[in-house]
mmCIF file of C-alpha atoms in Angstrom:
data_model
loop_
_atom_site.group_PDB
_atom_site.id
_atom_site.type_symbol
_atom_site.label_atom_id
_atom_site.label_comp_id
_atom_site.label_asym_id
_atom_site.label_seq_id
_atom_site.Cartn_x
_atom_site.Cartn_y
_atom_site.Cartn_z
ATOM 1 C CA MET A 1 -19.189 7.417 -12.996
ATOM 2 C CA ARG A 2 -17.174 5.150 -15.255
ATOM 3 C CA VAL A 3 -14.587 2.495 -14.547
ATOM 4 C CA VAL A 4 -11.063 3.909 -14.663
ATOM 5 C CA PRO A 5 -7.808 1.919 -14.448
ATOM 6 C CA LEU A 6 -4.946 3.010 -12.286
ATOM 7 C CA ILE A 7 -1.618 1.495 -11.408
ATOM 8 C CA ALA A 8 -1.632 0.835 -7.691
ATOM 9 C CA ALA A 9 1.511 2.001 -5.946
ATOM 10 C CA LEU A 10 2.117 -1.186 -4.034
ATOM 11 C CA GLY A 11 5.854 -1.077 -3.538
ATOM 12 C CA LEU A 12 8.094 1.361 -1.768
ATOM 13 C CA LEU A 13 9.585 4.438 -3.353
ATOM 14 C CA SER A 14 12.990 3.065 -4.180
ATOM 15 C CA ARG A 15 11.402 -0.072 -5.612
ATOM 16 C CA LEU A 16 7.970 1.072 -6.697
ATOM 17 C CA ALA A 17 6.075 -1.935 -8.011
ATOM 18 C CA PHE A 18 3.638 -1.989 -10.895
ATOM 19 C CA ALA A 19 2.571 -5.494 -9.959
ATOM 20 C CA GLU A 20 -1.146 -4.961 -9.845
ATOM 21 C CA ASP A 21 -3.657 -2.982 -11.851
ATOM 22 C CA VAL A 22 -6.809 -1.775 -10.158
ATOM 23 C CA SER A 23 -10.061 -0.601 -11.729
ATOM 24 C CA VAL A 24 -12.181 1.925 -9.857
ATOM 25 C CA ALA A 25 -15.333 3.924 -10.499
ATOM 26 C CA ALA A 26 -14.474 7.588 -10.911
ATOM 27 C CA GLY A 27 -14.791 10.565 -13.200
ATOM 28 C CA LYS A 28 -17.430 12.614 -14.980
ATOM 29 C CA SER A 29 -15.857 13.430 -18.333
ATOM 30 C CA PRO A 30 -15.474 10.689 -20.965
ATOM 31 C CA ALA A 31 -12.711 12.698 -22.621
ATOM 32 C CA ALA A 32 -10.812 13.003 -19.339
ATOM 33 C CA ILE A 33 -11.226 9.294 -18.642
ATOM 34 C CA LYS A 34 -9.852 8.446 -22.079
ATOM 35 C CA LEU A 35 -6.804 10.631 -21.441
ATOM 36 C CA GLN A 36 -6.354 9.105 -17.995
ATOM 37 C CA ASN A 37 -6.455 5.615 -19.508
ATOM 38 C CA SER A 38 -3.884 6.583 -22.135
ATOM 39 C CA GLY A 39 -1.725 8.020 -19.365
ATOM 40 C CA VAL A 40 -1.842 4.685 -17.555
ATOM 41 C CA ASP A 41 -0.740 2.879 -20.710
ATOM 42 C CA TYR A 42 2.211 5.248 -21.148
ATOM 43 C CA LEU A 43 3.092 4.926 -17.465
ATOM 44 C CA ARG A 44 3.021 1.142 -17.651
ATOM 45 C CA ASN A 45 5.421 1.306 -20.616
ATOM 46 C CA GLY A 46 7.788 3.723 -18.888
ATOM 47 C CA ASP A 47 7.003 6.688 -21.140
ATOM 48 C CA TYR A 48 6.720 9.258 -18.382
ATOM 49 C CA ALA A 49 6.673 12.321 -20.617
ATOM 50 C CA ASN A 50 3.545 11.209 -22.468
ATOM 51 C CA ALA A 51 2.028 9.801 -19.291
ATOM 52 C CA ARG A 52 2.336 13.215 -17.668
ATOM 53 C CA LYS A 53 0.984 14.996 -20.730
ATOM 54 C CA ASN A 54 -2.151 12.849 -20.791
ATOM 55 C CA LEU A 55 -2.697 12.919 -17.038
ATOM 56 C CA ASP A 56 -2.233 16.698 -16.885
ATOM 57 C CA GLU A 57 -4.870 17.162 -19.549
ATOM 58 C CA ALA A 58 -7.226 14.669 -17.892
ATOM 59 C CA ILE A 59 -6.996 16.618 -14.641
ATOM 60 C CA ARG A 60 -7.543 19.901 -16.465
ATOM 61 C CA LEU A 61 -10.728 18.548 -18.049
ATOM 62 C CA ASP A 62 -11.990 16.905 -14.866
ATOM 63 C CA PRO A 63 -10.364 18.031 -11.584
ATOM 64 C CA THR A 64 -12.478 15.432 -9.719
ATOM 65 C CA LEU A 65 -10.818 12.494 -11.500
ATOM 66 C CA TRP A 66 -8.794 11.360 -8.465
ATOM 67 C CA PRO A 67 -7.096 8.292 -10.065
ATOM 68 C CA ALA A 68 -5.339 10.678 -12.465
ATOM 69 C CA TYR A 69 -3.746 12.410 -9.467
ATOM 70 C CA LEU A 70 -2.533 9.103 -8.031
ATOM 71 C CA ASN A 71 -1.092 7.982 -11.363
ATOM 72 C CA ARG A 72 0.572 11.373 -11.816
ATOM 73 C CA ALA A 73 2.029 10.984 -8.331
ATOM 74 C CA ILE A 74 3.674 7.767 -9.523
ATOM 75 C CA VAL A 75 5.088 9.633 -12.540
ATOM 76 C CA ASN A 76 6.431 12.300 -10.187
ATOM 77 C CA VAL A 77 8.038 9.654 -7.978
ATOM 78 C CA ARG A 78 9.692 8.060 -10.991
ATOM 79 C CA GLU A 79 11.019 11.466 -12.039
ATOM 80 C CA HIS A 80 12.168 12.268 -8.477
ATOM 81 C CA ARG A 81 9.684 15.121 -8.026
ATOM 82 C CA LEU A 82 8.695 14.083 -4.551
ATOM 83 C CA LYS A 83 7.075 17.315 -3.374
ATOM 84 C CA ALA A 84 4.836 17.348 -6.439
ATOM 85 C CA ALA A 85 4.068 13.670 -5.821
ATOM 86 C CA LEU A 86 3.094 14.499 -2.242
ATOM 87 C CA GLU A 87 0.637 17.124 -3.465
ATOM 88 C CA ASP A 88 -0.878 14.688 -5.966
ATOM 89 C CA THR A 89 -1.411 11.976 -3.352
ATOM 90 C CA THR A 90 -3.186 14.529 -1.171
ATOM 91 C CA MET A 91 -5.458 15.416 -4.077
ATOM 92 C CA ALA A 92 -6.118 11.730 -4.731
ATOM 93 C CA LEU A 93 -7.078 11.247 -1.088
ATOM 94 C CA SER A 94 -9.367 14.256 -1.167
ATOM 95 C CA GLY A 95 -11.171 12.558 -4.066
ATOM 96 C CA ARG A 96 -11.453 9.209 -2.295
ATOM 97 C CA SER A 97 -10.087 8.952 1.227
ATOM 98 C CA SER A 98 -10.983 5.262 1.470
ATOM 99 C CA PHE A 99 -8.541 4.210 -1.255
ATOM 100 C CA SER A 100 -5.687 3.199 1.021
ATOM 101 C CA GLN A 101 -2.998 2.889 -1.666
ATOM 102 C CA SER A 102 -3.024 6.686 -1.951
ATOM 103 C CA ALA A 103 -2.355 6.994 1.779
ATOM 104 C CA ILE A 104 0.407 4.389 1.675
ATOM 105 C CA LEU A 105 2.163 6.173 -1.164
ATOM 106 C CA ARG A 106 1.836 9.508 0.657
ATOM 107 C CA GLY A 107 3.340 7.925 3.758
ATOM 108 C CA GLN A 108 6.255 6.552 1.761
ATOM 109 C CA ILE A 109 6.846 9.903 0.092
ATOM 110 C CA ASN A 110 6.835 11.638 3.472
ATOM 111 C CA SER A 111 9.392 9.120 4.693
ATOM 112 C CA LYS A 112 11.617 9.794 1.692
ATOM 113 C CA LEU A 113 11.312 13.536 2.334
ATOM 114 C CA GLY A 114 12.338 13.032 5.972
ATOM 115 C CA ASN A 115 8.864 13.724 7.363
ATOM 116 C CA TYR A 116 9.084 10.632 9.540
ATOM 117 C CA ASP A 117 6.325 11.366 12.033
ATOM 118 C CA ALA A 118 3.844 12.013 9.228
ATOM 119 C CA ALA A 119 4.964 8.874 7.397
ATOM 120 C CA LEU A 120 4.606 6.652 10.450
ATOM 121 C CA ARG A 121 1.236 8.114 11.351
ATOM 122 C CA GLU A 122 -0.173 7.513 7.867
ATOM 123 C CA LEU A 123 1.119 3.960 7.537
ATOM 124 C CA LYS A 124 -0.139 3.040 11.011
ATOM 125 C CA GLN A 125 -3.558 4.467 10.193
ATOM 126 C CA VAL A 126 -3.902 2.272 7.118
ATOM 127 C CA ALA A 127 -2.587 -0.803 8.943
ATOM 128 C CA SER A 128 -5.032 -0.209 11.795
ATOM 129 C CA LEU A 129 -7.880 -0.917 9.376
ATOM 130 C CA GLY A 130 -6.682 -4.513 9.168
ATOM 131 C CA SER A 131 -8.574 -6.699 6.739
ATOM 132 C CA ARG A 132 -11.330 -4.085 6.640
ATOM 133 C CA GLY A 133 -9.052 -1.929 4.502
ATOM 134 C CA ASN A 134 -8.113 -2.518 0.883
ATOM 135 C CA ALA A 135 -4.338 -2.526 1.337
ATOM 136 C CA TYR A 136 -3.506 -4.258 4.616
ATOM 137 C CA PRO A 137 -0.480 -6.282 3.397
ATOM 138 C CA GLN A 138 0.920 -3.199 1.652
ATOM 139 C CA ALA A 139 0.548 -1.126 4.825
ATOM 140 C CA LEU A 140 2.317 -3.787 6.884
ATOM 141 C CA ASN A 141 5.085 -3.938 4.303
ATOM 142 C CA GLY A 142 5.456 -0.157 4.353
ATOM 143 C CA LEU A 143 5.672 -0.114 8.143
ATOM 144 C CA ALA A 144 8.192 -2.960 8.155
ATOM 145 C CA TRP A 145 10.441 -1.183 5.642
ATOM 146 C CA PHE A 146 10.208 2.019 7.684
ATOM 147 C CA HIS A 147 11.052 0.254 10.964
ATOM 148 C CA ALA A 148 13.923 -1.672 9.356
ATOM 149 C CA THR A 149 15.594 1.017 7.250
ATOM 150 C CA CYS A 150 14.795 4.504 8.583
ATOM 151 C CA PRO A 151 18.046 6.474 8.880
ATOM 152 C CA GLU A 152 17.011 7.872 12.279
ATOM 153 C CA THR A 153 17.711 5.387 15.059
ATOM 154 C CA ARG A 154 14.687 6.287 17.181
ATOM 155 C CA TYR A 155 12.307 5.052 14.479
ATOM 156 C CA ARG A 156 14.029 1.717 13.853
ATOM 157 C CA ASN A 157 12.893 -1.466 15.546
ATOM 158 C CA GLY A 158 14.083 -4.702 14.018
ATOM 159 C CA ARG A 159 11.812 -6.923 16.112
ATOM 160 C CA VAL A 160 8.703 -4.961 15.119
ATOM 161 C CA ALA A 161 9.845 -4.800 11.485
ATOM 162 C CA LEU A 162 10.296 -8.568 11.423
ATOM 163 C CA THR A 163 6.805 -9.175 12.825
ATOM 164 C CA GLU A 164 5.232 -6.809 10.277
ATOM 165 C CA ALA A 165 7.211 -8.124 7.323
ATOM 166 C CA THR A 166 6.556 -11.759 8.191
ATOM 167 C CA LYS A 167 2.827 -11.106 8.405
ATOM 168 C CA ALA A 168 2.807 -9.215 5.079
ATOM 169 C CA CYS A 169 4.651 -12.072 3.377
ATOM 170 C CA GLY A 170 2.335 -14.639 4.934
ATOM 171 C CA LEU A 171 -0.734 -12.794 3.676
ATOM 172 C CA THR A 172 0.693 -12.899 0.141
ATOM 173 C CA ASN A 173 2.077 -16.471 0.264
ATOM 174 C CA TYR A 174 5.684 -15.239 0.120
ATOM 175 C CA GLN A 175 5.220 -14.484 -3.577
ATOM 176 C CA LYS A 176 5.749 -10.693 -3.682
ATOM 177 C CA PRO A 177 9.423 -9.864 -4.261
ATOM 178 C CA GLU A 178 9.115 -6.385 -2.737
ATOM 179 C CA PHE A 179 7.729 -7.936 0.452
ATOM 180 C CA LEU A 180 10.548 -10.499 0.538
ATOM 181 C CA ASP A 181 12.992 -7.625 0.081
ATOM 182 C CA THR A 182 11.488 -5.969 3.146
ATOM 183 C CA LEU A 183 11.640 -9.216 5.128
ATOM 184 C CA ALA A 184 15.336 -9.477 4.263
ATOM 185 C CA ALA A 185 15.893 -5.911 5.481
ATOM 186 C CA ALA A 186 14.062 -6.710 8.719
ATOM 187 C CA TYR A 187 16.243 -9.751 9.352
ATOM 188 C CA ALA A 188 19.333 -7.628 8.666
ATOM 189 C CA GLU A 189 18.162 -5.042 11.192
ATOM 190 C CA THR A 190 17.914 -7.808 13.821
ATOM 191 C CA GLY A 191 21.435 -8.975 12.957
ATOM 192 C CA ASP A 192 20.387 -12.223 11.258
ATOM 193 C CA PHE A 193 22.288 -11.699 8.029
ATOM 194 C CA ASP A 194 22.079 -15.339 6.937
ATOM 195 C CA ARG A 195 18.286 -15.077 6.784
ATOM 196 C CA ALA A 196 18.584 -11.621 5.200
ATOM 197 C CA VAL A 197 20.684 -13.044 2.367
ATOM 198 C CA GLN A 198 18.341 -16.022 1.995
ATOM 199 C CA PHE A 199 15.230 -13.894 1.507
ATOM 200 C CA GLU A 200 16.977 -11.300 -0.657
ATOM 201 C CA GLU A 201 18.103 -14.071 -2.974
ATOM 202 C CA LYS A 202 14.525 -15.364 -3.099
ATOM 203 C CA ALA A 203 13.306 -11.840 -3.938
ATOM 204 C CA LEU A 204 15.865 -11.608 -6.736
ATOM 205 C CA SER A 205 14.762 -14.949 -8.157
ATOM 206 C CA ILE A 206 11.273 -13.590 -8.881
ATOM 207 C CA ARG A 207 12.065 -9.936 -9.623
ATOM 208 C CA GLU A 208 11.033 -8.611 -13.045
ATOM 209 C CA SER A 209 11.648 -4.858 -13.182
ATOM 210 C CA PRO A 210 15.310 -3.999 -13.968
ATOM 211 C CA ASP A 211 15.209 -1.124 -11.469
ATOM 212 C CA ASN A 212 13.941 -3.419 -8.736
ATOM 213 C CA VAL A 213 16.536 -6.080 -9.589
ATOM 214 C CA ASN A 214 19.274 -3.475 -9.226
ATOM 215 C CA ASP A 215 17.901 -2.398 -5.846
ATOM 216 C CA SER A 216 17.782 -5.979 -4.600
ATOM 217 C CA ARG A 217 21.360 -6.550 -5.713
ATOM 218 C CA LYS A 218 22.463 -3.500 -3.725
ATOM 219 C CA HIS A 219 20.585 -4.750 -0.675
ATOM 220 C CA LEU A 220 22.064 -8.232 -1.078
ATOM 221 C CA ALA A 221 25.596 -6.867 -1.288
ATOM 222 C CA SER A 222 25.000 -4.902 1.916
ATOM 223 C CA PHE A 223 23.645 -7.936 3.765
ATOM 224 C CA GLU A 224 26.516 -10.129 2.571
ATOM 225 C CA GLN A 225 28.849 -7.602 4.187
ATOM 226 C CA HIS A 226 26.788 -7.796 7.391
ATOM 227 C CA ARG A 227 25.495 -4.253 7.001
ATOM 228 C CA PRO A 228 21.778 -3.469 7.423
ATOM 229 C CA TRP A 229 20.199 -1.289 4.759
ATOM 230 C CA ARG A 230 19.552 2.388 5.418
ATOM 231 C CA GLU A 231 17.305 4.624 3.356
ATOM 232 C CA THR A 232 18.336 8.229 2.800
ATOM 233 C CA ALA A 233 16.060 11.246 2.979
ATOM 234 C CA THR A 234 15.702 13.512 -0.061
ATOM 235 C CA ASN A 235 15.333 17.233 0.530
#
């Protein structure tokens, strides 16, 4: 096996973050690995057409190259092909079930598709690993966003969301804007809109991606009007 880079899907779907690169050991074909690496470069630069082209060919040459499936899932998310993204995350997990970022992304995709039970089950499973897993703060953040913003009332719980989001932010020294965004949403769900605005403004102050900045501005406007944020399912 050789070391292969992938872009870890550490944010949520509407604000997918490319904040961290991860290198993993995977793959059998040097040619496939080279294509996968080129796909990551295109993905990082926002060239989704060429990212897909390279990742498709990498998978054709080496169907066991699981990071290529995860990176293609991110391309599919960016292009709003959520069902295809769901299939790719499943393939990534079949290649390495212990890589929790794949499970988190699949949970978030299921949530966006309205498969709420599946989403909650997956995110809870990753979070249950605690520090033994490789994505504990991300799992907590995913759960907090789900509990704060799910459009179905029976899944929302502001108190639980606030506990999860606060812990995720604490584990990352309150330096991840997507986690601060979630904390703001959790405060809004509890009715504390002053704190919601405070943390959304902090998230905005360290945002970098234009898409993520736009999302935070929408959330901030909602909180300033004393309205909690609600995600919408995509069929």
